[in-house]
Amino acid sequence: MPSVMIRCSDAGKLLFYVAKKDQEDEISSVEKDSAEEWGGEVELADGSKYYIDPISPPPSFPTTLRFKRL
Amino acid sequence: MSNMTREETEALIQEVLEVYPETAKKDRAKHLTVNDQSIEQSKKCITSNRKSLPGVMTIRGCAYAGSKGVVWGPIKDMIHISHGPVGCGQYSRAGRRNYYVGTTGINTFGTMNFTSDFQEKDIVFGGDKKLSKIMQEIEQLFPLNKGITVQSECPIGLIGDDIEAVAKKTSKDLEKPVVPVRCEGFRGVSQSLGHHIANDAVRDWVLGNRDTDTSFASTPYDVTIIGDYNIGGDAWASRTLLEEMGLRVIAQWSGDGTLAEMENTPKAKLNLIHCYRSMNYISRHMEEKYGIPWMEYNFFGPTKIAESLRAIAAKFDDKIKEGAERVIEKYKAEYEAVIAKYKPRLEGKRVMLYVGGLRPRHVIGAYEDLGMEVVGTGYEFAHNDDYDRTIKEMGNATLIYDDVTGYEFEEFVKKVQPDLIGSGIKEKYIFQKMGIPFRQMHSWDYSGPYHGYDGFAIFARDMDMTINNPCWGKLQAPWTKSEETSMAAAAGA
Ligand code: SF4
């Protein structure tokens, strides 16, 4: 269950940053991304997938969340 | 020697690895690579931030060095106690040349060494009492200090002292911040974890101190310089440019910095990071907690300076954007003259670097401005995000080495035959004796600043002075010179 900081890149994309691993990747898709909720399955640019129970209302970024590795 | 192709560079790596035993070879192979600009993520080609192999010479420091030497040490109005035996602090004292203004021993303490000087009895019975006693002494002798940090050396973690409790109690007694830092040298694989621990200590013990204090009047143009240690005056040379374009620099982290500046940093509009490696942690934290955006910039060489000034200005209004253009214009004649003077003397020269933090990638632009080429680079303690940023800066088929060993570095140099090497003091004399011009690029070889336009002029002069120094032709003893060369010398004379 890595603790992940999500922040916005200059290009407006979301970045997925795992401090422990110095891994910073773009998020390519988020399962649930609406005005009501944010979360579900999250896929990164390199193809790896993570899961978080949808949060509602959507959090404001940057923020630190705990994800599950899929 | 002309530039090497990808195959040649790969062959060179294989050749150098040949002497290692099987397991060591496998391990080291992961740390050496040939640059390929098409790779997006460095983890595909290089492994970093791993434990060095026992038995090889590496050039790394320890976590204490990362915290005391790099992040905390330059905060000039605090007293940093090297808590433990005397050597760790004494032998590294003032070596980084973080310049500051102030009267040392009265209101600033940058070049002094404070230590609890552990003896056997402190190890056996614990050093907490001693620590609280020396902090009382410090308060008596140096009443103008603004706070104290306790920088743990190895034994502290081993004997289980509770420095946090002592710090809390003393902080109450003195009514000043006392920051315990758990940066024992054995933590982590290099000084890098020390940076992280130091950042976390700032976060936990300093950053929130003035959250409820509104006496600091901020402006929309407040920025901070993060990760500039003012080596030889670097931060000053950077600060002037930012101020000239209309911004207000409210804090310097940590070269020539103060505790108050650190505490006021959450009031900034934008954090500007020079050394990403050592201070990205705190910048990310500030973005999350206070909503302050951060960006990296590079003040080495006019090309990168102009790029960075414009990128910084893009975050502000037109007034600042005009300011950036004005600054670039103002220094144009100056830096063009520098290039006109030194480029002809340095053009085509090839450089190999091996440093830490940000320099293995940041200085590339400055060399290129002088017509030079960086053909090999590497970091002592980088992580993969540093290599991500390096791949794009380096030419294709150039060498990249992580945590290079003394042996590998020497072999690479023998084969690549660069015209200049930029690395640390431990490497300096080896390469000089090999007859290769060398600059110590950690503290600028007692020179500097190298940041900003002012710094570029000094940088160019230093590189010229080193490479074109007549001494390099005189390294061979006369009796070992071949007939021909001595004949030629005689004919020339
Ligand atoms: S490794 Fe430990 S003993 Fe050595 S310099 Fe660092 S803190 Fe001191």
Coordinates of C-alpha atoms and ligand atoms in Angstrom, one line a residue:
Chain A
M1 CA 0.0 0.0 0.0
P2 CA 2.3 2.8 -1.1
S3 CA 1.6 6.3 0.1
V4 CA 1.4 8.4 -3.0
M5 CA 1.5 12.1 -3.6
I6 CA -0.7 13.2 -6.5
R7 CA 0.1 16.6 -8.0
C8 CA -0.5 18.4 -11.3
S9 CA 2.2 18.8 -13.8
D10 CA 2.8 22.0 -15.8
A11 CA 1.0 20.4 -18.7
G12 CA -2.1 19.9 -16.5
K13 CA -1.7 16.1 -16.2
L14 CA -1.8 14.4 -12.9
L15 CA 1.6 13.0 -11.6
F16 CA 1.8 10.0 -9.4
Y17 CA 4.8 10.3 -7.0
V18 CA 6.0 7.6 -4.7
A19 CA 8.5 9.2 -2.4
K20 CA 10.0 5.9 -1.1
K21 CA 10.8 4.9 -4.6
D22 CA 11.5 8.2 -6.3
Q23 CA 9.0 7.1 -8.9
E24 CA 7.2 9.9 -10.7
D25 CA 4.8 8.9 -13.5
E26 CA 2.0 10.5 -15.3
I27 CA -1.4 9.1 -14.7
S28 CA -2.9 8.1 -18.0
S29 CA -6.4 7.1 -16.9
V30 CA -8.6 7.2 -13.8
E31 CA -11.6 4.9 -13.6
K32 CA -13.9 7.4 -11.8
D33 CA -13.1 11.0 -12.5
S34 CA -16.2 13.2 -12.2
A35 CA -17.6 16.1 -10.2
E36 CA -18.8 13.7 -7.5
E37 CA -16.0 11.3 -7.0
W38 CA -12.4 10.5 -7.9
G39 CA -10.6 7.1 -7.7
G40 CA -11.0 3.5 -8.6
E41 CA -8.5 2.0 -10.8
V42 CA -5.6 4.3 -11.8
E43 CA -3.3 3.5 -14.7
L44 CA 0.1 5.1 -15.1
A45 CA 1.9 6.0 -18.3
D46 CA 4.2 2.9 -17.9
G47 CA 1.2 0.6 -17.8
S48 CA 1.2 -0.2 -14.0
K49 CA -2.1 -0.1 -12.2
Y50 CA -3.1 1.0 -8.7
Y51 CA -6.4 1.1 -6.9
I52 CA -8.0 3.5 -4.4
D53 CA -11.6 3.5 -3.1
P54 CA -13.3 6.3 -4.9
I55 CA -13.2 9.5 -2.8
S56 CA -16.2 11.9 -2.9
P57 CA -16.1 14.8 -3.2
P58 CA -12.9 14.6 -5.3
P59 CA -9.8 15.7 -3.4
S60 CA -7.9 18.8 -4.3
F61 CA -4.4 18.2 -5.6
P62 CA -1.6 18.0 -4.5
T63 CA -2.5 15.5 -1.8
T64 CA -1.1 12.3 -0.4
L65 CA -3.3 9.2 -0.7
R66 CA -2.8 5.5 0.0
F67 CA -3.1 3.2 -3.1
K68 CA -3.1 -0.5 -3.5
R69 CA -0.9 -2.0 -6.1
L70 CA -2.7 -4.1 -8.7
Chain B
M1 CA 40.4 11.3 -29.8
S2 CA 37.2 11.7 -31.7
N3 CA 33.8 10.9 -30.4
M4 CA 32.9 7.4 -29.6
T5 CA 30.1 5.5 -31.2
R6 CA 27.5 3.6 -29.2
E7 CA 29.2 0.3 -29.9
E8 CA 32.6 1.6 -28.8
T9 CA 31.1 3.0 -25.6
E10 CA 29.4 -0.2 -24.9
A11 CA 32.6 -2.2 -25.6
L12 CA 34.4 0.2 -23.2
I13 CA 32.0 -0.6 -20.4
Q14 CA 32.4 -4.3 -21.0
E15 CA 36.1 -4.0 -21.0
V16 CA 36.2 -2.1 -17.7
L17 CA 33.8 -4.6 -16.1
E18 CA 36.0 -7.5 -17.1
V19 CA 38.3 -7.4 -14.0
Y20 CA 35.5 -7.8 -11.5
P21 CA 34.4 -11.1 -10.0
E22 CA 31.1 -12.4 -11.5
T23 CA 28.7 -11.0 -8.9
A24 CA 30.4 -7.7 -8.7
K25 CA 30.4 -7.5 -12.4
K26 CA 26.7 -8.1 -12.6
D27 CA 26.0 -5.5 -10.0
R28 CA 28.2 -2.8 -11.5
A29 CA 26.9 -3.4 -15.0
K30 CA 23.5 -2.1 -13.9
H31 CA 25.1 1.2 -12.9
L32 CA 26.9 2.0 -16.1
T33 CA 25.2 2.8 -19.3
V34 CA 25.4 4.5 -22.7
N35 CA 23.1 7.4 -23.0
D36 CA 20.1 7.0 -25.3
Q37 CA 18.0 10.1 -25.6
S38 CA 15.0 8.2 -26.8
I39 CA 14.6 6.5 -23.4
E40 CA 11.9 8.2 -21.3
Q41 CA 12.5 6.6 -18.0
S42 CA 16.0 6.0 -16.7
K43 CA 15.0 2.9 -14.7
K44 CA 15.1 1.1 -18.1
C45 CA 18.9 1.7 -18.4
I46 CA 20.4 2.5 -15.1
T47 CA 20.1 1.5 -11.4
S48 CA 20.9 4.1 -8.8
N49 CA 20.6 4.8 -5.1
R50 CA 21.8 1.3 -4.1
K51 CA 24.4 0.2 -1.5
S52 CA 27.9 0.4 -2.8
L53 CA 29.8 -2.8 -3.1
P54 CA 32.2 -3.6 -0.3
G55 CA 35.8 -3.7 -1.6
V56 CA 35.5 -0.9 -4.3
M57 CA 36.5 2.7 -3.7
T58 CA 33.5 4.9 -4.0
I59 CA 33.2 8.6 -3.5
R60 CA 30.1 8.8 -1.4
G61 CA 29.4 10.5 1.9
C62 CA 27.1 9.6 4.8
A63 CA 23.7 10.7 6.0
Y64 CA 25.3 13.0 8.6
A65 CA 27.2 14.7 5.8
G66 CA 24.0 15.2 3.9
S67 CA 22.2 16.8 6.8
K68 CA 24.9 18.7 8.6
G69 CA 27.2 19.4 5.7
V70 CA 24.6 20.2 3.1
V71 CA 21.1 21.1 4.3
W72 CA 21.4 22.4 7.8
G73 CA 25.0 23.6 8.1
P74 CA 24.6 26.8 6.0
I75 CA 21.7 28.1 8.2
K76 CA 24.0 30.7 9.6
D77 CA 22.2 32.0 12.7
M78 CA 21.6 28.6 14.2
I79 CA 24.2 26.5 16.0
H80 CA 24.5 23.0 14.6
I81 CA 26.0 20.5 17.1
S82 CA 27.8 17.6 15.6
H83 CA 26.5 15.2 18.3
G84 CA 29.0 12.4 18.8
P85 CA 32.7 12.1 18.4
V86 CA 34.7 15.1 17.3
G87 CA 36.0 13.9 14.0
C88 CA 32.9 13.9 11.8
G89 CA 32.4 17.6 12.2
Q90 CA 36.0 18.7 12.6
Y91 CA 37.3 17.1 9.4
S92 CA 34.4 18.4 7.3
R93 CA 34.4 21.9 8.9
A94 CA 33.9 24.8 6.5
G95 CA 34.9 22.6 3.6
R96 CA 32.0 23.5 1.4
R97 CA 32.6 27.2 1.4
N98 CA 29.0 28.3 2.0
Y99 CA 29.6 32.0 2.1
Y100 CA 27.5 34.2 4.4
V101 CA 27.4 37.7 5.8
G102 CA 27.6 38.2 9.6
T103 CA 30.1 38.2 12.4
T104 CA 31.2 34.7 13.0
G105 CA 31.0 33.7 16.7
I106 CA 28.6 36.6 17.5
N107 CA 25.5 36.3 15.3
T108 CA 26.5 33.8 12.7
F109 CA 28.2 30.5 13.2
G110 CA 28.7 28.9 9.8
T111 CA 32.4 28.1 9.8
M112 CA 32.6 27.1 13.5
N113 CA 32.5 23.5 14.7
F114 CA 30.3 22.7 17.7
T115 CA 30.5 19.1 18.9
S116 CA 29.7 17.1 22.0
D117 CA 33.0 15.4 21.6
F118 CA 31.9 11.9 22.8
Q119 CA 34.3 9.9 25.0
E120 CA 34.0 6.4 26.1
K121 CA 32.0 7.2 29.1
D122 CA 29.3 9.0 27.0
I123 CA 29.0 5.9 24.9
V124 CA 28.6 3.7 28.0
F125 CA 26.4 5.9 30.1
G126 CA 24.6 7.8 27.3
G127 CA 25.1 11.4 26.2
D128 CA 21.8 13.0 26.9
K129 CA 23.0 14.9 30.0
K130 CA 26.0 16.1 28.2
L131 CA 23.9 17.3 25.3
S132 CA 21.6 19.3 27.5
K133 CA 24.6 20.8 29.3
I134 CA 26.4 21.9 26.2
M135 CA 23.2 23.5 24.9
Q136 CA 23.1 25.6 28.1
E137 CA 26.7 26.5 27.6
I138 CA 26.0 27.5 24.0
E139 CA 23.3 29.8 25.2
Q140 CA 25.6 31.5 27.6
L141 CA 28.5 31.8 25.3
F142 CA 26.6 32.7 22.1
P143 CA 23.4 34.3 23.2
L144 CA 22.6 35.7 19.8
N145 CA 22.0 32.2 18.3
K146 CA 18.5 31.8 17.0
G147 CA 18.2 28.1 17.6
I148 CA 20.1 24.9 17.8
T149 CA 20.1 21.7 15.8
V150 CA 21.4 18.4 17.0
Q151 CA 23.0 16.5 14.1
S152 CA 23.4 12.9 15.2
E153 CA 26.5 11.0 14.3
C154 CA 26.6 7.2 14.1
P155 CA 27.0 6.4 17.9
I156 CA 23.8 8.3 18.8
G157 CA 21.6 5.8 17.0
L158 CA 23.6 2.9 18.3
I159 CA 23.4 3.7 22.0
G160 CA 19.7 4.7 21.9
D161 CA 19.9 8.3 23.3
D162 CA 16.7 10.1 23.4
I163 CA 17.7 13.4 21.7
E164 CA 14.1 14.3 20.9
A165 CA 13.3 14.5 24.6
V166 CA 16.4 16.6 25.4
A167 CA 15.6 18.9 22.5
K168 CA 12.0 19.4 23.6
K169 CA 13.0 20.2 27.2
T170 CA 15.9 22.5 26.2
S171 CA 13.7 24.3 23.7
K172 CA 11.3 25.1 26.5
D173 CA 14.1 26.3 28.8
L174 CA 15.8 28.4 26.2
E175 CA 12.6 29.5 24.4
K176 CA 14.3 28.9 21.1
P177 CA 13.8 26.1 18.5
V178 CA 15.9 23.1 19.2
V179 CA 15.8 20.6 16.4
P180 CA 16.9 17.0 16.8
V181 CA 18.0 15.4 13.5
R182 CA 18.3 11.7 13.3
C183 CA 20.9 11.7 10.5
E184 CA 23.3 9.1 11.9
G185 CA 25.8 8.3 9.2
F186 CA 24.8 4.7 8.8
R187 CA 21.3 5.5 7.6
G188 CA 20.8 5.0 3.9
V189 CA 23.3 4.3 1.2
S190 CA 24.8 7.7 0.8
Q191 CA 24.4 11.4 1.9
S192 CA 21.1 11.4 0.0
L193 CA 19.1 10.0 2.8
G194 CA 20.6 12.6 5.0
H195 CA 19.1 15.3 2.8
H196 CA 15.7 13.7 3.1
I197 CA 16.0 13.3 6.9
A198 CA 17.1 16.9 7.1
N199 CA 14.1 18.0 5.0
D200 CA 11.8 16.0 7.2
A201 CA 13.3 17.7 10.3
V202 CA 12.7 21.1 8.8
R203 CA 9.1 20.0 8.1
D204 CA 8.5 18.8 11.6
W205 CA 10.3 21.3 13.7
V206 CA 10.6 24.6 11.8
L207 CA 8.3 25.1 8.8
G208 CA 5.0 25.5 10.8
N209 CA 6.5 27.8 13.4
R210 CA 5.0 31.0 12.0
D211 CA 1.8 29.6 10.6
T212 CA -0.3 31.8 12.9
D213 CA 2.0 34.8 12.7
T214 CA 0.7 37.4 10.2
S215 CA 3.3 40.1 10.8
F216 CA 5.2 39.2 7.7
A217 CA 3.8 41.3 4.8
S218 CA 4.0 39.3 1.6
T219 CA 3.8 40.6 -1.9
P220 CA 2.6 38.9 -5.1
Y221 CA 6.2 38.7 -6.2
D222 CA 7.7 36.7 -3.3
V223 CA 9.8 33.8 -4.3
T224 CA 12.4 31.7 -2.5
I225 CA 15.7 30.2 -3.6
I226 CA 15.7 26.5 -2.6
G227 CA 18.7 24.2 -2.8
D228 CA 21.3 26.8 -3.4
Y229 CA 24.1 26.6 -0.9
N230 CA 25.9 29.8 -1.8
I231 CA 29.1 28.0 -2.6
G232 CA 31.6 30.8 -3.4
G233 CA 28.6 33.1 -3.5
D234 CA 26.4 31.2 -5.9
A235 CA 23.1 32.2 -4.3
W236 CA 24.0 35.9 -4.3
A237 CA 24.8 35.8 -8.1
S238 CA 21.4 34.1 -8.6
R239 CA 19.5 36.4 -6.3
T240 CA 20.5 39.5 -8.0
L241 CA 19.0 38.3 -11.3
L242 CA 15.7 37.4 -9.7
E243 CA 15.6 40.8 -7.9
E244 CA 16.5 42.7 -11.0
M245 CA 13.6 41.2 -12.9
G246 CA 11.2 42.4 -10.2
L247 CA 10.8 39.5 -7.9
R248 CA 11.4 39.6 -4.2
V249 CA 13.5 36.8 -2.7
I250 CA 12.3 36.1 0.8
A251 CA 14.4 33.1 1.7
Q252 CA 17.6 31.4 0.7
W253 CA 17.7 27.7 1.5
S254 CA 20.1 27.3 2.9
G255 CA 23.3 29.2 1.7
D256 CA 23.5 32.4 3.7
G257 CA 20.0 31.5 5.0
T258 CA 18.5 32.2 8.4
L259 CA 16.0 30.5 10.6
A260 CA 13.5 33.3 10.1
E261 CA 13.7 32.9 6.4
M262 CA 13.0 29.2 6.6
E263 CA 10.0 29.9 8.9
N264 CA 8.7 32.5 6.5
T265 CA 9.0 30.4 3.4
P266 CA 5.4 29.2 3.5
K267 CA 4.5 32.8 2.7
A268 CA 6.1 32.7 -0.7
K269 CA 4.2 32.5 -4.0
L270 CA 6.7 30.2 -5.7
N271 CA 9.5 28.0 -4.6
L272 CA 12.5 28.0 -7.1
I273 CA 14.6 24.8 -6.8
H274 CA 18.1 24.7 -7.9
C275 CA 19.2 21.4 -6.3
Y276 CA 16.3 19.1 -6.9
R277 CA 18.0 16.2 -5.2
S278 CA 18.5 17.7 -1.8
M279 CA 15.4 19.7 -1.4
N280 CA 12.6 18.4 -3.5
Y281 CA 11.1 16.7 -0.5
I282 CA 10.4 19.9 1.4
S283 CA 9.1 21.6 -1.8
R284 CA 6.7 18.9 -2.4
H285 CA 5.6 19.1 1.2
M286 CA 5.0 22.9 0.9
E287 CA 3.0 22.4 -2.3
E288 CA 0.7 19.9 -0.5
K289 CA 0.4 21.8 2.8
Y290 CA 0.5 25.4 1.7
G291 CA -0.3 25.2 -2.0
I292 CA 3.0 26.8 -3.0
P293 CA 4.0 25.6 -6.5
W294 CA 7.6 24.8 -7.1
M295 CA 9.7 24.7 -10.2
E296 CA 13.3 23.7 -11.1
Y297 CA 15.6 26.1 -12.7
N298 CA 19.2 26.2 -13.9
F299 CA 21.5 29.2 -13.6
F300 CA 24.6 27.8 -15.2
G301 CA 25.6 29.4 -18.5
P302 CA 23.7 32.1 -20.5
T303 CA 21.5 29.7 -22.5
K304 CA 20.1 28.0 -19.5
I305 CA 19.9 31.2 -17.5
A306 CA 17.8 32.8 -20.2
E307 CA 15.6 29.7 -20.5
S308 CA 15.1 29.6 -16.7
L309 CA 14.4 33.4 -16.3
R310 CA 11.7 33.1 -19.0
A311 CA 10.2 30.0 -17.4
I312 CA 10.1 31.7 -14.0
A313 CA 8.7 34.9 -15.5
A314 CA 5.9 32.8 -17.2
K315 CA 4.5 32.1 -13.7
F316 CA 4.0 35.9 -13.1
D317 CA 2.4 38.9 -14.8
D318 CA 3.7 41.0 -17.7
K319 CA 5.7 43.2 -15.5
I320 CA 7.9 40.3 -14.5
K321 CA 8.0 38.9 -18.0
E322 CA 9.3 42.3 -19.3
G323 CA 11.7 42.2 -16.3
A324 CA 13.2 38.9 -17.4
E325 CA 13.8 40.2 -21.0
R326 CA 15.3 43.3 -19.6
V327 CA 17.7 41.3 -17.4
I328 CA 18.7 39.1 -20.3
E329 CA 19.3 42.1 -22.5
K330 CA 21.3 43.9 -19.8
Y331 CA 23.8 41.1 -19.5
K332 CA 23.9 40.3 -23.1
A333 CA 27.0 42.3 -24.0
E334 CA 28.8 41.0 -20.9
Y335 CA 28.2 37.3 -21.6
E336 CA 28.8 37.6 -25.3
A337 CA 32.2 39.1 -24.5
V338 CA 32.9 36.2 -22.3
I339 CA 32.0 33.7 -25.0
A340 CA 34.0 35.7 -27.6
K341 CA 37.0 35.6 -25.4
Y342 CA 37.0 32.0 -24.2
K343 CA 35.2 30.0 -26.8
P344 CA 38.1 30.1 -29.3
R345 CA 40.3 28.7 -26.5
L346 CA 38.0 26.0 -25.4
E347 CA 36.0 25.0 -28.5
G348 CA 35.8 21.3 -29.0
K349 CA 37.3 20.4 -25.6
R350 CA 35.7 17.3 -24.1
V351 CA 34.7 17.1 -20.4
M352 CA 34.0 14.2 -18.1
L353 CA 32.0 15.0 -14.9
Y354 CA 31.4 13.1 -11.7
V355 CA 29.8 15.1 -9.0
G356 CA 26.6 15.0 -6.9
G357 CA 23.3 16.7 -6.5
L358 CA 22.4 18.7 -9.6
R359 CA 25.7 19.5 -11.3
P360 CA 26.2 16.4 -13.5
R361 CA 23.3 17.7 -15.6
H362 CA 23.1 21.4 -14.7
V363 CA 26.5 22.5 -15.8
I364 CA 26.3 20.8 -19.2
G365 CA 24.7 23.9 -20.7
A366 CA 27.5 26.2 -19.5
Y367 CA 30.1 24.0 -21.1
E368 CA 28.1 23.9 -24.3
D369 CA 27.9 27.7 -24.3
L370 CA 31.7 27.7 -24.4
G371 CA 31.7 25.2 -27.3
M372 CA 32.8 22.3 -25.1
E373 CA 31.2 18.9 -24.9
V374 CA 30.4 16.8 -21.9
V375 CA 31.2 13.2 -22.9
G376 CA 30.6 11.4 -19.7
T377 CA 28.7 12.2 -16.5
G378 CA 27.6 10.6 -13.3
Y379 CA 26.3 11.1 -9.8
E380 CA 27.5 10.0 -6.5
F381 CA 24.1 9.7 -4.9
A382 CA 21.4 10.3 -7.5
H383 CA 18.1 8.6 -7.7
N384 CA 16.4 7.6 -10.8
D385 CA 14.5 10.8 -11.1
D386 CA 17.8 12.6 -11.5
Y387 CA 18.8 10.3 -14.3
D388 CA 15.4 10.9 -15.9
R389 CA 16.4 14.5 -16.1
T390 CA 19.9 13.8 -17.3
I391 CA 19.2 11.6 -20.3
K392 CA 17.8 14.6 -22.2
E393 CA 20.7 16.9 -21.4
M394 CA 23.4 14.5 -22.5
G395 CA 24.4 13.7 -26.1
N396 CA 23.6 10.3 -27.5
A397 CA 26.2 7.5 -27.0
T398 CA 27.9 9.4 -24.1
L399 CA 28.8 7.6 -21.0
I400 CA 26.7 7.6 -17.8
Y401 CA 28.0 6.1 -14.6
D402 CA 26.3 5.9 -11.2
D403 CA 28.3 5.7 -8.0
V404 CA 31.4 5.1 -10.1
T405 CA 34.3 3.3 -8.4
G406 CA 37.8 4.7 -8.4
Y407 CA 38.9 2.0 -10.7
E408 CA 36.1 2.4 -13.3
F409 CA 36.6 6.2 -13.4
E410 CA 40.3 5.9 -14.0
E411 CA 39.8 3.3 -16.8
F412 CA 37.1 5.4 -18.4
V413 CA 39.4 8.4 -18.4
K414 CA 42.3 6.5 -19.8
K415 CA 40.2 5.4 -22.8
V416 CA 38.1 8.5 -23.3
Q417 CA 41.0 10.8 -22.8
P418 CA 38.9 13.9 -22.0
D419 CA 40.5 17.4 -22.0
L420 CA 39.0 18.2 -18.6
I421 CA 37.6 16.3 -15.6
G422 CA 35.3 17.9 -13.1
S423 CA 34.9 16.0 -9.9
G424 CA 35.8 16.0 -6.2
I425 CA 38.9 16.5 -4.2
K426 CA 39.6 12.8 -3.8
E427 CA 39.8 12.4 -7.5
K428 CA 41.7 15.6 -8.2
Y429 CA 45.3 14.5 -7.6
I430 CA 45.0 11.2 -9.3
F431 CA 43.9 12.7 -12.5
Q432 CA 46.3 15.6 -12.3
K433 CA 49.1 13.2 -11.9
M434 CA 47.8 11.4 -15.0
G435 CA 48.3 14.7 -16.7
I436 CA 44.7 15.6 -17.2
P437 CA 43.4 19.0 -16.4
F438 CA 41.0 18.9 -13.4
R439 CA 38.5 21.2 -11.7
Q440 CA 37.1 20.4 -8.3
M441 CA 33.4 20.9 -9.0
H442 CA 32.0 20.5 -5.5
S443 CA 33.2 23.8 -4.1
W444 CA 34.4 25.2 -7.4
D445 CA 38.1 24.6 -6.5
Y446 CA 38.2 27.6 -4.1
S447 CA 36.7 29.8 -6.8
G448 CA 33.1 30.8 -7.7
P449 CA 30.4 31.8 -7.9
Y450 CA 29.5 29.9 -11.0
H451 CA 25.8 30.6 -10.9
G452 CA 24.2 33.5 -12.9
Y453 CA 25.8 35.8 -15.5
D454 CA 28.5 36.9 -13.1
G455 CA 29.3 33.4 -12.3
F456 CA 29.5 32.4 -15.9
A457 CA 32.4 34.8 -16.5
I458 CA 34.3 33.2 -13.6
F459 CA 33.4 29.7 -14.8
A460 CA 34.8 30.4 -18.3
R461 CA 38.0 31.9 -16.9
D462 CA 38.5 29.0 -14.6
M463 CA 38.0 26.4 -17.3
D464 CA 40.4 28.2 -19.6
M465 CA 43.0 28.7 -16.8
T466 CA 42.9 25.0 -16.1
I467 CA 42.8 23.5 -19.6
N468 CA 45.2 25.9 -21.2
N469 CA 47.6 25.9 -18.3
P470 CA 51.2 25.3 -19.6
C471 CA 51.9 22.9 -16.8
W472 CA 50.2 20.0 -18.5
G473 CA 52.9 19.8 -21.2
K474 CA 55.6 19.6 -18.5
L475 CA 54.4 16.5 -16.6
Q476 CA 56.7 14.0 -18.4
A477 CA 60.2 13.7 -17.0
P478 CA 62.8 14.8 -19.6
W479 CA 64.5 11.5 -19.6
T480 CA 61.3 9.6 -20.4
K481 CA 60.5 11.8 -23.4
S482 CA 61.2 10.1 -26.7
E483 CA 63.9 11.4 -29.1
E484 CA 61.4 13.0 -31.4
T485 CA 59.6 15.1 -28.8
S486 CA 62.8 16.5 -27.3
M487 CA 64.1 17.2 -30.8
A488 CA 60.9 19.0 -31.6
A489 CA 61.1 20.9 -28.4
A490 CA 64.7 21.9 -29.1
A491 CA 63.8 23.0 -32.6
G492 CA 60.9 25.0 -31.2
A493 CA 63.1 26.7 -28.6
Ligands
SF4_1 S1 29.5 7.6 8.8 FE1 29.1 8.1 11.0 S2 31.2 8.2 12.0 FE2 31.5 8.4 9.7 S3 31.4 10.7 9.3 FE3 29.3 9.9 9.1 S4 28.3 10.2 11.1 FE4 30.6 10.3 11.4

